[in-house]
Amino acid sequence: MKGLVIQMLQFFVDFMPEWPKWRLWWLVRHKHLVGVFIAVIKDGQILLVKKKAGVVTGNSLPGGGLDYGNTVGEQVARELEEETGLIAETFRLIEVSKNVAHRDLHLLFLVEDFGGDPNLKDNLEIGEAFFVPIEDVGKYLKGDFLNMAQKAIKFYKALKNLSMLA
């Protein structure tokens, strides 16, 4: 009986479109996840991505789960480059938060210095990377992503005010 159930599940998965496979994988395998999220802010604009596949779809900050064997710094640099084509020159950890319901730990980083331009090549997960004015971020993001973006913007503005005093 167990073998028949596994065969049926395999048949079902083989014919599913890509995005439900991501969600199914997450439901079955998700135990504990450290997620890195990256707020790239420059000249009063914040970088967003439109995710077309994965656990979360729609507009969000660039980021993803910490891969086994990677340092947090390696993961931040890798996620930013994979999802946007940008190369982070420096970044700052600005928040550590937890999502108790999903047993997740979220790390939020601010990137102000980067190289390159948003550029996507054959990306199955990301449909678009684009900058929006920081005052318009609420038109593009909702929920946790909006909350994280607003925290990053507040931190960014505080840094700018401090640098003006120096």
Tab-separated table of C-alpha atoms in Angstrom:
chain	number	residue	atom	x	y	z
A	1	MET	CA	0.000	0.000	0.000
A	2	LYS	CA	2.803	2.424	0.937
A	3	GLY	CA	4.471	1.859	-2.453
A	4	LEU	CA	1.223	2.632	-4.275
A	5	VAL	CA	0.811	5.920	-2.390
A	6	ILE	CA	4.378	6.936	-3.250
A	7	GLN	CA	3.808	6.063	-6.925
A	8	MET	CA	0.622	8.129	-6.974
A	9	LEU	CA	2.393	11.090	-5.379
A	10	GLN	CA	5.267	10.817	-7.876
A	11	PHE	CA	2.799	10.742	-10.789
A	12	PHE	CA	1.049	13.816	-9.382
A	13	VAL	CA	4.321	15.726	-8.903
A	14	ASP	CA	5.620	14.840	-12.387
A	15	PHE	CA	2.692	16.617	-14.028
A	16	MET	CA	2.446	19.637	-11.723
A	17	PRO	CA	3.452	23.103	-12.918
A	18	GLU	CA	6.690	24.360	-11.324
A	19	TRP	CA	5.318	26.752	-8.649
A	20	PRO	CA	3.155	24.182	-6.802
A	21	LYS	CA	6.193	21.880	-6.629
A	22	TRP	CA	8.031	24.572	-4.666
A	23	ARG	CA	5.122	24.903	-2.259
A	24	LEU	CA	4.737	21.141	-1.899
A	25	TRP	CA	8.462	20.798	-1.202
A	26	TRP	CA	8.231	23.537	1.422
A	27	LEU	CA	5.290	21.884	3.182
A	28	VAL	CA	6.981	18.482	3.277
A	29	ARG	CA	10.610	19.436	3.973
A	30	HIS	CA	10.374	22.714	5.873
A	31	LYS	CA	11.651	22.230	9.383
A	32	HIS	CA	13.700	25.284	10.282
A	33	LEU	CA	14.889	27.992	7.938
A	34	VAL	CA	17.198	30.940	8.250
A	35	GLY	CA	16.167	33.479	5.656
A	36	VAL	CA	18.257	36.405	4.465
A	37	PHE	CA	16.492	39.454	3.056
A	38	ILE	CA	18.305	42.307	1.380
A	39	ALA	CA	17.188	45.934	1.177
A	40	VAL	CA	19.213	47.673	-1.536
A	41	ILE	CA	18.695	51.422	-1.181
A	42	LYS	CA	20.380	54.110	-3.242
A	43	ASP	CA	19.448	57.684	-4.096
A	44	GLY	CA	16.075	57.425	-2.359
A	45	GLN	CA	15.037	54.238	-4.156
A	46	ILE	CA	14.718	50.645	-2.954
A	47	LEU	CA	15.228	47.547	-5.076
A	48	LEU	CA	12.382	45.038	-5.290
A	49	VAL	CA	12.019	41.760	-7.132
A	50	LYS	CA	8.955	40.133	-8.613
A	51	LYS	CA	9.148	36.433	-7.742
A	52	LYS	CA	7.359	34.150	-10.160
A	53	ALA	CA	8.202	30.818	-8.474
A	54	GLY	CA	9.194	29.587	-5.052
A	55	VAL	CA	7.634	29.559	-1.622
A	56	VAL	CA	6.562	33.201	-2.037
A	57	THR	CA	5.438	34.796	-5.305
A	58	GLY	CA	4.829	38.443	-6.155
A	59	ASN	CA	6.814	41.515	-5.144
A	60	SER	CA	9.346	41.169	-2.361
A	61	LEU	CA	12.805	42.100	-1.216
A	62	PRO	CA	15.598	40.011	-2.722
A	63	GLY	CA	16.577	37.083	-0.542
A	64	GLY	CA	16.149	33.449	0.269
A	65	GLY	CA	16.977	30.615	2.603
A	66	LEU	CA	20.454	30.085	4.017
A	67	ASP	CA	21.983	27.112	2.213
A	68	TYR	CA	23.802	24.480	4.224
A	69	GLY	CA	27.535	25.188	4.244
A	70	ASN	CA	27.264	28.875	3.308
A	71	THR	CA	28.118	31.687	5.667
A	72	VAL	CA	25.514	34.398	6.059
A	73	GLY	CA	27.752	36.811	4.146
A	74	GLU	CA	28.172	34.373	1.264
A	75	GLN	CA	24.417	33.835	1.140
A	76	VAL	CA	23.629	37.568	1.077
A	77	ALA	CA	26.072	38.120	-1.790
A	78	ARG	CA	24.844	35.052	-3.680
A	79	GLU	CA	21.116	35.789	-3.309
A	80	LEU	CA	21.578	39.399	-4.406
A	81	GLU	CA	23.590	38.427	-7.468
A	82	GLU	CA	21.309	35.503	-8.408
A	83	GLU	CA	18.084	37.466	-8.048
A	84	THR	CA	19.168	40.867	-9.366
A	85	GLY	CA	22.575	40.705	-11.037
A	86	LEU	CA	23.973	43.198	-8.500
A	87	ILE	CA	27.243	42.654	-6.628
A	88	ALA	CA	27.132	43.778	-2.976
A	89	GLU	CA	30.269	45.672	-1.997
A	90	THR	CA	29.254	46.189	1.636
A	91	PHE	CA	26.209	45.262	3.667
A	92	ARG	CA	24.979	45.706	7.227
A	93	LEU	CA	22.835	43.453	9.371
A	94	ILE	CA	20.000	45.648	10.602
A	95	GLU	CA	17.504	43.207	12.086
A	96	VAL	CA	17.109	39.666	13.344
A	97	SER	CA	13.504	38.516	13.744
A	98	LYS	CA	11.660	35.254	14.105
A	99	ASN	CA	8.484	33.864	12.664
A	100	VAL	CA	7.255	31.520	15.382
A	101	ALA	CA	4.477	30.005	13.267
A	102	HIS	CA	6.913	28.782	10.623
A	103	ARG	CA	9.938	28.299	12.918
A	104	ASP	CA	11.935	30.733	10.782
A	105	LEU	CA	14.694	33.158	11.649
A	106	HIS	CA	14.889	36.200	9.368
A	107	LEU	CA	18.008	38.322	8.902
A	108	LEU	CA	17.534	41.715	7.244
A	109	PHE	CA	20.500	43.411	5.578
A	110	LEU	CA	20.995	46.880	4.111
A	111	VAL	CA	23.118	47.279	0.983
A	112	GLU	CA	24.061	50.787	-0.111
A	113	ASP	CA	27.240	50.081	-2.062
A	114	PHE	CA	26.949	47.723	-5.000
A	115	GLY	CA	28.159	47.191	-8.517
A	116	GLY	CA	26.252	46.475	-11.680
A	117	ASP	CA	22.722	47.102	-12.831
A	118	PRO	CA	19.643	44.972	-12.226
A	119	ASN	CA	20.015	42.236	-14.814
A	120	LEU	CA	18.259	38.882	-15.009
A	121	LYS	CA	19.447	36.066	-17.245
A	122	ASP	CA	17.320	32.930	-17.562
A	123	ASN	CA	16.052	33.236	-14.006
A	124	LEU	CA	13.324	30.705	-13.232
A	125	GLU	CA	12.478	32.266	-9.871
A	126	ILE	CA	12.588	36.029	-10.543
A	127	GLY	CA	10.593	37.759	-13.246
A	128	GLU	CA	11.865	41.287	-12.709
A	129	ALA	CA	14.152	43.411	-10.519
A	130	PHE	CA	13.296	47.101	-10.274
A	131	PHE	CA	13.860	50.217	-8.168
A	132	VAL	CA	10.962	52.213	-6.711
A	133	PRO	CA	11.011	55.465	-4.702
A	134	ILE	CA	11.161	54.653	-0.988
A	135	GLU	CA	8.022	56.686	-0.348
A	136	ASP	CA	6.082	54.427	-2.770
A	137	VAL	CA	7.152	51.082	-1.279
A	138	GLY	CA	3.676	50.558	0.242
A	139	LYS	CA	2.207	50.418	-3.278
A	140	TYR	CA	4.377	47.408	-4.123
A	141	LEU	CA	4.801	45.407	-0.908
A	142	LYS	CA	2.468	44.012	1.737
A	143	GLY	CA	2.735	42.232	5.081
A	144	ASP	CA	6.135	41.107	6.322
A	145	PHE	CA	7.951	42.373	3.232
A	146	LEU	CA	6.517	45.862	3.673
A	147	ASN	CA	7.410	45.778	7.362
A	148	MET	CA	11.010	44.761	6.575
A	149	ALA	CA	11.335	47.391	3.839
A	150	GLN	CA	10.026	50.117	6.154
A	151	LYS	CA	12.545	49.120	8.845
A	152	ALA	CA	15.356	49.214	6.303
A	153	ILE	CA	14.236	52.624	5.026
A	154	LYS	CA	14.091	53.984	8.578
A	155	PHE	CA	17.607	52.656	9.260
A	156	TYR	CA	18.861	54.090	5.941
A	157	LYS	CA	17.434	57.528	6.756
A	158	ALA	CA	18.980	57.444	10.244
A	159	LEU	CA	22.378	56.637	8.710
A	160	LYS	CA	22.022	59.525	6.265
A	161	ASN	CA	21.133	61.909	9.101
A	162	LEU	CA	24.167	60.746	11.092
A	163	SER	CA	26.486	61.216	8.135
A	164	MET	CA	25.189	64.768	7.677
A	165	LEU	CA	26.109	65.546	11.307
A	166	ALA	CA	29.676	64.274	10.926
